[in-house]
């Protein structure tokens, strides 16, 4: 434990003399401060106005991105359906059963099966169910996937 310090070495705050004038700032600093205050007052609410303009744009881009992801998912579903149906027909399964396999992932009427000699071609065309209101002026988006396989040798 250290010994207490003597009272003479402790500092106390110096009181201001009542007759001394308050420190003054130069005129150039006063003018600058006033201009800064005016500029700050004039910019009040600017962030709110900028957010009011930027927020709808950001939400629009977000919705457009989500819709684009939906298109990619639908395209993958079309590709999978075309491949699965073509494989089923190539194995010799009935067209009704092959269509039932394809209808698991795409809507009815989207599958077209053509057969030429030993080649089996399946085309799946789908139109997205929902379109964002911002893109209502565009023509409908059609997604198409095609799969071509050769029939197995022992199939009719």
Tab-separated table of C-alpha atoms in Angstrom:
chain	number	residue	atom	x	y	z
A	1	UNK	CA	0.000	0.000	0.000
A	2	UNK	CA	1.421	3.373	-0.912
A	3	UNK	CA	1.435	6.249	1.548
A	4	UNK	CA	-1.018	9.136	0.901
A	5	UNK	CA	0.353	12.086	-1.012
A	6	UNK	CA	0.931	15.312	0.856
A	7	UNK	CA	-1.721	18.004	0.413
A	8	UNK	CA	0.751	20.481	-1.106
A	9	UNK	CA	1.306	18.390	-4.263
A	10	UNK	CA	-2.388	17.926	-5.045
A	11	UNK	CA	-3.706	20.282	-7.682
A	12	UNK	CA	-7.017	21.984	-7.494
A	13	UNK	CA	-8.735	23.563	-10.454
A	14	UNK	CA	-7.937	27.222	-10.864
A	15	UNK	CA	-10.987	29.374	-10.446
A	16	UNK	CA	-11.622	31.993	-13.104
A	17	UNK	CA	-11.339	35.513	-12.057
A	18	UNK	CA	-14.647	37.321	-12.355
A	19	UNK	CA	-13.040	40.401	-13.918
A	20	UNK	CA	-11.331	38.530	-16.799
A	21	UNK	CA	-13.176	38.650	-20.145
A	22	UNK	CA	-14.494	35.476	-21.809
A	23	UNK	CA	-12.269	34.122	-24.561
A	24	UNK	CA	-13.329	35.466	-27.950
A	25	UNK	CA	-13.285	33.720	-31.248
A	26	UNK	CA	-12.076	35.496	-34.348
A	27	UNK	CA	-14.721	36.821	-36.760
A	28	UNK	CA	-13.690	34.380	-39.490
A	29	UNK	CA	-14.487	31.408	-37.226
A	30	UNK	CA	-17.862	32.877	-36.280
A	31	UNK	CA	-18.847	33.300	-39.952
A	32	UNK	CA	-17.765	29.762	-40.786
A	33	UNK	CA	-19.720	28.371	-37.860
A	34	UNK	CA	-22.833	30.274	-38.927
A	35	UNK	CA	-22.529	28.989	-42.504
A	36	UNK	CA	-22.114	25.439	-41.238
A	37	UNK	CA	-25.227	25.824	-39.078
A	38	UNK	CA	-27.208	27.112	-42.071
A	39	UNK	CA	-25.971	24.261	-44.273
A	40	UNK	CA	-26.879	21.716	-41.611
A	41	UNK	CA	-30.364	23.196	-41.251
A	42	UNK	CA	-30.857	23.194	-45.023
A	43	UNK	CA	-29.862	19.518	-45.306
A	44	UNK	CA	-32.207	18.363	-42.570
A	45	UNK	CA	-34.470	15.621	-43.882
A	46	UNK	CA	-32.255	14.898	-46.900
A	47	UNK	CA	-31.641	11.315	-45.778
A	48	UNK	CA	-35.376	10.750	-45.408
A	49	UNK	CA	-36.025	12.068	-48.905
A	50	UNK	CA	-33.236	9.950	-50.385
A	51	UNK	CA	-34.561	6.840	-48.648
A	52	UNK	CA	-38.077	7.606	-49.885
A	53	UNK	CA	-36.712	7.550	-53.430
A	54	UNK	CA	-34.264	4.670	-53.066
A	55	UNK	CA	-36.430	2.225	-51.131
A	56	UNK	CA	-38.979	1.548	-53.923
A	57	UNK	CA	-36.135	1.026	-56.389
A	58	UNK	CA	-34.438	-1.450	-54.052
A	59	UNK	CA	-37.697	-3.325	-53.477
A	60	UNK	CA	-38.293	-3.466	-57.254
A	61	UNK	CA	-34.838	-4.940	-57.848
A	62	UNK	CA	-35.406	-7.454	-55.061
A	63	UNK	CA	-38.719	-8.603	-56.565
A	64	UNK	CA	-37.177	-8.795	-60.033
A	65	UNK	CA	-34.348	-10.931	-58.648
A	66	UNK	CA	-36.777	-13.282	-56.921
A	67	UNK	CA	-38.806	-13.593	-60.144
A	68	UNK	CA	-35.610	-14.352	-62.087
A	69	UNK	CA	-34.736	-17.112	-59.637
A	70	UNK	CA	-38.234	-18.523	-60.187
A	71	UNK	CA	-37.583	-18.570	-63.949
A	72	UNK	CA	-34.342	-20.474	-63.445
A	73	UNK	CA	-36.105	-23.029	-61.231
A	74	UNK	CA	-38.899	-23.468	-63.813
A	75	UNK	CA	-36.317	-23.930	-66.570
A	76	UNK	CA	-34.567	-26.641	-64.555
A	77	UNK	CA	-37.932	-28.351	-63.989
A	78	UNK	CA	-38.577	-28.294	-67.763
A	79	UNK	CA	-35.163	-29.819	-68.472
A	80	UNK	CA	-35.719	-32.547	-65.867
A	81	UNK	CA	-39.198	-33.350	-67.187
A	82	UNK	CA	-37.986	-33.576	-70.804
A	83	UNK	CA	-35.129	-35.872	-69.813
A	84	UNK	CA	-37.296	-38.115	-67.607
A	85	UNK	CA	-40.071	-38.474	-70.199
A	86	UNK	CA	-37.579	-39.204	-72.994
A	87	UNK	CA	-35.897	-41.850	-70.839
A	88	UNK	CA	-39.253	-43.472	-70.001
A	89	UNK	CA	-40.321	-43.610	-73.661
A	90	UNK	CA	-36.898	-44.938	-74.684
A	91	UNK	CA	-37.275	-47.779	-72.139
A	92	UNK	CA	-40.533	-48.748	-73.821
A	93	UNK	CA	-43.051	-47.456	-71.289
A	94	UNK	CA	-46.444	-46.279	-72.524
A	95	UNK	CA	-46.919	-42.655	-73.539
A	96	UNK	CA	-49.534	-42.175	-70.802
A	97	UNK	CA	-47.130	-43.396	-68.135
A	98	UNK	CA	-44.322	-41.226	-69.572
A	99	UNK	CA	-46.629	-38.181	-69.545
A	100	UNK	CA	-47.556	-38.930	-65.941
A	101	UNK	CA	-43.853	-38.879	-65.067
A	102	UNK	CA	-43.462	-35.487	-66.745
A	103	UNK	CA	-46.591	-34.034	-65.140
A	104	UNK	CA	-44.971	-34.403	-61.726
A	105	UNK	CA	-42.862	-31.330	-62.455
A	106	UNK	CA	-44.565	-29.332	-65.250
A	107	UNK	CA	-48.198	-28.353	-65.952
A	108	UNK	CA	-50.488	-30.336	-68.239
A	109	UNK	CA	-50.182	-29.705	-71.961
A	110	UNK	CA	-46.544	-28.719	-71.722
A	111	UNK	CA	-45.111	-32.019	-73.010
A	112	UNK	CA	-44.858	-32.953	-76.697
A	113	UNK	CA	-43.418	-36.350	-77.660
A	114	UNK	CA	-42.296	-37.062	-81.236
A	115	UNK	CA	-40.833	-40.295	-82.492
A	116	UNK	CA	-38.901	-40.737	-85.733
A	117	UNK	CA	-37.535	-44.220	-86.367
A	118	UNK	CA	-35.416	-44.944	-83.282
A	119	UNK	CA	-35.091	-41.306	-82.128
A	120	UNK	CA	-37.400	-40.039	-79.414
A	121	UNK	CA	-37.636	-36.294	-78.949
A	122	UNK	CA	-39.461	-34.726	-76.017
A	123	UNK	CA	-40.111	-30.994	-75.908
A	124	UNK	CA	-41.409	-29.331	-72.751
A	125	UNK	CA	-42.693	-25.754	-72.947
A	126	UNK	CA	-43.837	-23.851	-69.870
A	127	UNK	CA	-45.009	-20.311	-69.174
A	128	UNK	CA	-44.494	-18.903	-65.660
A	129	UNK	CA	-47.733	-18.602	-63.699
A	130	UNK	CA	-46.974	-15.159	-62.262
A	131	UNK	CA	-45.431	-12.102	-63.844
A	132	UNK	CA	-44.305	-9.054	-61.879
A	133	UNK	CA	-46.459	-5.970	-62.516
A	134	UNK	CA	-43.352	-4.050	-63.589
A	135	UNK	CA	-42.950	-6.449	-66.539
A	136	UNK	CA	-46.629	-6.648	-67.530
A	137	UNK	CA	-45.926	-4.804	-70.792
A	138	UNK	CA	-43.597	-7.583	-72.030
A	139	UNK	CA	-44.811	-10.624	-73.928
A	140	UNK	CA	-45.099	-13.832	-71.872
A	141	UNK	CA	-41.851	-15.638	-71.198
A	142	UNK	CA	-41.758	-19.149	-72.661
A	143	UNK	CA	-39.257	-21.635	-71.331
A	144	UNK	CA	-38.487	-24.628	-73.547
A	145	UNK	CA	-36.385	-27.725	-72.963
A	146	UNK	CA	-35.756	-30.547	-75.418
A	147	UNK	CA	-34.351	-34.021	-74.837
A	148	UNK	CA	-33.536	-36.509	-77.598
A	149	UNK	CA	-32.708	-40.162	-76.988
A	150	UNK	CA	-32.502	-43.315	-79.052
A	151	UNK	CA	-34.950	-46.039	-78.195
A	152	UNK	CA	-33.489	-49.140	-76.626
A	153	UNK	CA	-33.075	-51.964	-79.143
A	154	UNK	CA	-35.783	-54.263	-77.778
A	155	UNK	CA	-38.535	-51.610	-77.498
A	156	UNK	CA	-41.323	-51.307	-80.074
